Amino acid sequence: MATYLKLIILFMCSISMCSSLKFASLDKTYDRGVKAYNQERWSECIVQFEESLHLYKLYKSIIVNCRLKCKSHNFEPTIKESMEDLHIFEMFFNMRDCLTKCQTQGFNDVHIYGNVSDSVIDNLQTKKPYEYLHICYFQMYALPKAASAAYTYYLANPHEETMKNNVEYYVEQPEVDAKEVIDLESEDYKVLYQLGLKAYQQKKWGETVANLEESLTGYLTWENTCRAECERQPEQEASPEFAITISNYMASLLICRQKCQDELKPQYESGVQYLSDVLNYLQISYYHLDRIQDAAKTVSSFLKLLPTDEDMLENKLIYESLVDKDSFVERSDIAYYLKRDQYEKKLLNFFLQGNDNTDKTNTNEII
């Protein structure tokens, strides 16, 4: 029986199952893509860069999920005595162990190497593979794919005029349907938002609510993921003072987290703007569905974000004549989002003011 099982395993390995047990390297896959591009091996270029994008998604999901998991874990201190601020040291030691174990297990489970060079990660974050891919697709006469690849890269790098011209060129080609040129890395919440707006314009109130509620939740989840990615920080300017070095890293982390909201530009300047817009559509849709209590809750959440908005204040007066005041309860996810956002902005302002004072002091000393 054991021999029979070994034969089955060997047979399955012979049809490529065992090859999947090999560990894949994101660095090597990306480099093979660049090499194929430089040697004008277009089909190989496509295979390697598509694979690098796939591997990066796996890599990023493991890194981010472990960070979120370890951050949410309540570590019980093993040293019960409380002395000075030593518990925070133990917390970070526990966090280090949690991240190491979680990430090692995650990479082993999907058979990829966890060591990735900073240069490759930077290229993947700036959507560099799509700059190569649009040319490789073009050379293989896959113009619709080339158009979407160019568009995806351009959205991440809107300052590059050449890529803008490439997108315009592709759209003009008879093989390309402009409506099918898409962002290949568009987040789900953006798709749901567009579906919600379309349903709203058609006065399909139930469909509007379903899509926009998912979009709102999806955005909050996406931003948390983006914020977790920020924990990979570049080297900061060294200081012999421990507190100064740590403060610089903390400020860099906060700046990165705040920049997650830049993903909403140019349509929205901030997460608060986006969320308030979604809430506005929702309260109107809830009203048409005769779900007045849900509308009141949505109005209250909107005013938490924009307390002086005159139109919404007038809407609240209307709803107050239809439901009791207890219905005006803020959504906890919205209240938490705003509180965190405001707190981070205050911390950054405090940090920057301290830097300004330091600069002035240094200037006075030089004079």
Short mmCIF file of N, CA and C in Angstrom, two decimals, residues 211-295:
data_model
loop_
_atom_site.label_atom_id
_atom_site.label_comp_id
_atom_site.label_asym_id
_atom_site.label_seq_id
_atom_site.Cartn_x
_atom_site.Cartn_y
_atom_site.Cartn_z
N ASN A 211 -24.61 49.09 -3.18
CA ASN A 211 -23.28 49.37 -3.74
C ASN A 211 -22.50 50.39 -2.91
N LEU A 212 -23.19 51.46 -2.49
CA LEU A 212 -22.47 52.51 -1.77
C LEU A 212 -22.11 52.10 -0.35
N GLU A 213 -22.96 51.28 0.29
CA GLU A 213 -22.59 50.76 1.62
C GLU A 213 -21.35 49.89 1.52
N GLU A 214 -21.29 49.07 0.48
CA GLU A 214 -20.10 48.22 0.28
C GLU A 214 -18.89 49.07 -0.08
N SER A 215 -19.12 50.11 -0.86
CA SER A 215 -18.02 51.00 -1.24
C SER A 215 -17.45 51.70 -0.01
N LEU A 216 -18.33 52.16 0.87
CA LEU A 216 -17.89 52.85 2.08
C LEU A 216 -17.07 51.91 2.97
N THR A 217 -17.60 50.71 3.19
CA THR A 217 -16.87 49.72 4.00
C THR A 217 -15.57 49.33 3.32
N GLY A 218 -15.63 49.16 1.99
CA GLY A 218 -14.44 48.79 1.23
C GLY A 218 -13.36 49.84 1.31
N TYR A 219 -13.75 51.12 1.28
CA TYR A 219 -12.74 52.18 1.37
C TYR A 219 -12.05 52.15 2.73
N LEU A 220 -12.84 52.01 3.80
CA LEU A 220 -12.24 51.98 5.14
C LEU A 220 -11.28 50.79 5.28
N THR A 221 -11.66 49.66 4.71
CA THR A 221 -10.78 48.48 4.75
C THR A 221 -9.53 48.72 3.92
N TRP A 222 -9.71 49.30 2.73
CA TRP A 222 -8.57 49.58 1.86
C TRP A 222 -7.60 50.54 2.54
N GLU A 223 -8.11 51.59 3.18
CA GLU A 223 -7.21 52.56 3.80
C GLU A 223 -6.44 51.92 4.96
N ASN A 224 -7.09 51.03 5.71
CA ASN A 224 -6.38 50.33 6.77
C ASN A 224 -5.24 49.48 6.20
N THR A 225 -5.49 48.88 5.03
CA THR A 225 -4.45 48.10 4.37
C THR A 225 -3.31 48.99 3.91
N CYS A 226 -3.65 50.12 3.33
CA CYS A 226 -2.65 51.09 2.88
C CYS A 226 -1.81 51.57 4.06
N ARG A 227 -2.46 51.84 5.16
CA ARG A 227 -1.76 52.31 6.36
C ARG A 227 -0.81 51.25 6.89
N ALA A 228 -1.22 49.99 6.80
CA ALA A 228 -0.35 48.90 7.26
C ALA A 228 0.89 48.78 6.37
N GLU A 229 0.73 49.07 5.08
CA GLU A 229 1.88 49.05 4.17
C GLU A 229 2.92 50.09 4.56
N CYS A 230 2.48 51.16 5.22
CA CYS A 230 3.38 52.25 5.58
C CYS A 230 4.43 51.83 6.60
N GLU A 231 4.24 50.69 7.23
CA GLU A 231 5.19 50.28 8.26
C GLU A 231 6.53 49.84 7.68
N ARG A 232 6.60 49.72 6.37
CA ARG A 232 7.90 49.56 5.70
C ARG A 232 8.41 50.97 5.42
N GLN A 233 9.32 51.42 6.26
CA GLN A 233 9.81 52.79 6.18
C GLN A 233 11.24 52.86 5.66
N PRO A 234 11.55 53.89 4.86
CA PRO A 234 12.94 54.08 4.42
C PRO A 234 13.81 54.52 5.58
N GLU A 235 15.11 54.43 5.38
CA GLU A 235 16.04 54.85 6.43
C GLU A 235 15.87 56.34 6.72
N GLN A 236 15.88 56.68 8.02
CA GLN A 236 15.77 58.07 8.44
C GLN A 236 17.16 58.60 8.81
N GLU A 237 17.26 59.91 8.86
CA GLU A 237 18.53 60.52 9.26
C GLU A 237 18.86 60.11 10.69
N ALA A 238 20.05 59.60 10.88
CA ALA A 238 20.44 59.08 12.18
C ALA A 238 20.72 60.20 13.17
N SER A 239 20.42 59.92 14.44
CA SER A 239 20.72 60.86 15.51
C SER A 239 21.23 60.05 16.70
N PRO A 240 22.19 60.57 17.44
CA PRO A 240 22.65 59.85 18.64
C PRO A 240 21.58 59.80 19.73
N GLU A 241 20.57 60.68 19.60
CA GLU A 241 19.49 60.70 20.58
C GLU A 241 18.40 59.70 20.16
N PHE A 242 18.16 58.71 21.02
CA PHE A 242 17.17 57.67 20.74
C PHE A 242 15.80 58.28 20.46
N ALA A 243 15.37 59.22 21.29
CA ALA A 243 14.03 59.81 21.15
C ALA A 243 13.87 60.54 19.82
N ILE A 244 14.93 61.20 19.36
CA ILE A 244 14.86 61.93 18.09
C ILE A 244 14.75 60.95 16.93
N THR A 245 15.53 59.88 16.96
CA THR A 245 15.46 58.88 15.90
C THR A 245 14.08 58.25 15.82
N ILE A 246 13.56 57.85 16.98
CA ILE A 246 12.22 57.23 17.01
C ILE A 246 11.16 58.22 16.55
N SER A 247 11.28 59.48 16.97
CA SER A 247 10.30 60.50 16.57
C SER A 247 10.29 60.69 15.06
N ASN A 248 11.47 60.69 14.45
CA ASN A 248 11.54 60.84 13.00
C ASN A 248 10.85 59.69 12.28
N TYR A 249 11.04 58.47 12.79
CA TYR A 249 10.37 57.32 12.19
C TYR A 249 8.86 57.42 12.37
N MET A 250 8.43 57.83 13.54
CA MET A 250 7.00 57.97 13.81
C MET A 250 6.37 59.02 12.89
N ALA A 251 7.04 60.14 12.72
CA ALA A 251 6.52 61.19 11.85
C ALA A 251 6.44 60.70 10.40
N SER A 252 7.47 59.98 9.97
CA SER A 252 7.46 59.43 8.61
C SER A 252 6.31 58.45 8.42
N LEU A 253 6.03 57.66 9.44
CA LEU A 253 4.92 56.71 9.40
C LEU A 253 3.59 57.45 9.29
N LEU A 254 3.41 58.49 10.09
CA LEU A 254 2.17 59.26 10.06
C LEU A 254 1.97 59.96 8.72
N ILE A 255 3.04 60.51 8.18
CA ILE A 255 2.96 61.18 6.87
C ILE A 255 2.52 60.19 5.81
N CYS A 256 3.10 59.00 5.83
CA CYS A 256 2.73 57.96 4.87
C CYS A 256 1.26 57.57 5.02
N ARG A 257 0.81 57.40 6.26
CA ARG A 257 -0.60 57.04 6.50
C ARG A 257 -1.54 58.10 5.98
N GLN A 258 -1.18 59.35 6.20
CA GLN A 258 -2.03 60.44 5.72
C GLN A 258 -2.06 60.50 4.19
N LYS A 259 -0.96 60.09 3.56
CA LYS A 259 -0.90 60.12 2.10
C LYS A 259 -1.76 59.05 1.45
N CYS A 260 -2.23 58.09 2.23
CA CYS A 260 -3.13 57.07 1.67
C CYS A 260 -4.35 57.73 1.04
N GLN A 261 -4.77 58.84 1.62
CA GLN A 261 -5.95 59.53 1.11
C GLN A 261 -5.71 60.18 -0.25
N ASP A 262 -4.44 60.32 -0.64
CA ASP A 262 -4.13 60.88 -1.96
C ASP A 262 -4.66 59.99 -3.08
N GLU A 263 -4.92 58.72 -2.76
CA GLU A 263 -5.47 57.79 -3.74
C GLU A 263 -6.79 58.29 -4.30
N LEU A 264 -7.49 59.14 -3.54
CA LEU A 264 -8.79 59.64 -3.95
C LEU A 264 -8.70 60.83 -4.90
N LYS A 265 -7.53 61.41 -5.04
CA LYS A 265 -7.36 62.57 -5.92
C LYS A 265 -7.41 62.13 -7.37
N PRO A 266 -7.82 63.00 -8.29
CA PRO A 266 -8.16 64.41 -8.09
C PRO A 266 -9.62 64.66 -7.72
N GLN A 267 -10.43 63.60 -7.69
CA GLN A 267 -11.86 63.81 -7.45
C GLN A 267 -12.13 64.30 -6.03
N TYR A 268 -11.39 63.76 -5.07
CA TYR A 268 -11.57 64.15 -3.67
C TYR A 268 -10.23 64.49 -3.05
N GLU A 269 -10.22 65.50 -2.21
CA GLU A 269 -8.99 65.93 -1.56
C GLU A 269 -8.66 65.13 -0.32
N SER A 270 -9.66 64.44 0.24
CA SER A 270 -9.43 63.72 1.49
C SER A 270 -10.46 62.61 1.66
N GLY A 271 -10.17 61.73 2.63
CA GLY A 271 -11.11 60.68 2.96
C GLY A 271 -12.41 61.24 3.50
N VAL A 272 -12.31 62.33 4.24
CA VAL A 272 -13.52 62.96 4.79
C VAL A 272 -14.44 63.42 3.67
N GLN A 273 -13.87 64.00 2.62
CA GLN A 273 -14.68 64.44 1.47
C GLN A 273 -15.38 63.26 0.80
N TYR A 274 -14.61 62.20 0.59
CA TYR A 274 -15.18 61.02 -0.08
C TYR A 274 -16.30 60.41 0.75
N LEU A 275 -16.06 60.20 2.03
CA LEU A 275 -17.05 59.57 2.90
C LEU A 275 -18.31 60.42 3.01
N SER A 276 -18.14 61.73 3.11
CA SER A 276 -19.31 62.61 3.21
C SER A 276 -20.14 62.57 1.93
N ASP A 277 -19.47 62.47 0.79
CA ASP A 277 -20.19 62.38 -0.49
C ASP A 277 -21.00 61.10 -0.56
N VAL A 278 -20.39 59.98 -0.17
CA VAL A 278 -21.10 58.70 -0.16
C VAL A 278 -22.29 58.75 0.80
N LEU A 279 -22.08 59.32 1.97
CA LEU A 279 -23.16 59.42 2.96
C LEU A 279 -24.31 60.28 2.45
N ASN A 280 -24.00 61.30 1.69
CA ASN A 280 -25.06 62.15 1.13
C ASN A 280 -25.95 61.36 0.17
N TYR A 281 -25.33 60.61 -0.73
CA TYR A 281 -26.11 59.76 -1.65
C TYR A 281 -26.92 58.73 -0.87
N LEU A 282 -26.34 58.21 0.20
CA LEU A 282 -27.02 57.18 0.98
C LEU A 282 -28.26 57.72 1.69
N GLN A 283 -28.13 58.91 2.27
CA GLN A 283 -29.29 59.44 3.01
C GLN A 283 -30.46 59.72 2.08
N ILE A 284 -30.16 60.17 0.86
CA ILE A 284 -31.23 60.40 -0.12
C ILE A 284 -31.88 59.08 -0.52
N SER A 285 -31.06 58.07 -0.74
CA SER A 285 -31.57 56.75 -1.13
C SER A 285 -32.39 56.12 -0.01
N TYR A 286 -31.92 56.24 1.22
CA TYR A 286 -32.68 55.71 2.36
C TYR A 286 -34.03 56.42 2.48
N TYR A 287 -34.04 57.71 2.21
CA TYR A 287 -35.30 58.47 2.27
C TYR A 287 -36.31 57.93 1.26
N HIS A 288 -35.84 57.68 0.03
CA HIS A 288 -36.73 57.17 -1.02
C HIS A 288 -37.19 55.74 -0.73
N LEU A 289 -36.41 55.02 0.04
CA LEU A 289 -36.81 53.66 0.43
C LEU A 289 -37.67 53.66 1.68
N ASP A 290 -37.97 54.85 2.19
CA ASP A 290 -38.76 55.02 3.41
C ASP A 290 -38.07 54.39 4.62
N ARG A 291 -36.75 54.36 4.57
CA ARG A 291 -35.96 53.89 5.72
C ARG A 291 -35.44 55.12 6.44
N ILE A 292 -36.37 55.81 7.11
CA ILE A 292 -36.08 57.13 7.67
C ILE A 292 -35.07 57.06 8.81
N GLN A 293 -35.13 56.03 9.62
CA GLN A 293 -34.17 55.92 10.72
C GLN A 293 -32.75 55.73 10.19
N ASP A 294 -32.61 54.94 9.13
CA ASP A 294 -31.28 54.78 8.52
C ASP A 294 -30.81 56.10 7.91
N ALA A 295 -31.74 56.84 7.34
CA ALA A 295 -31.40 58.15 6.77
C ALA A 295 -30.93 59.10 7.86
#
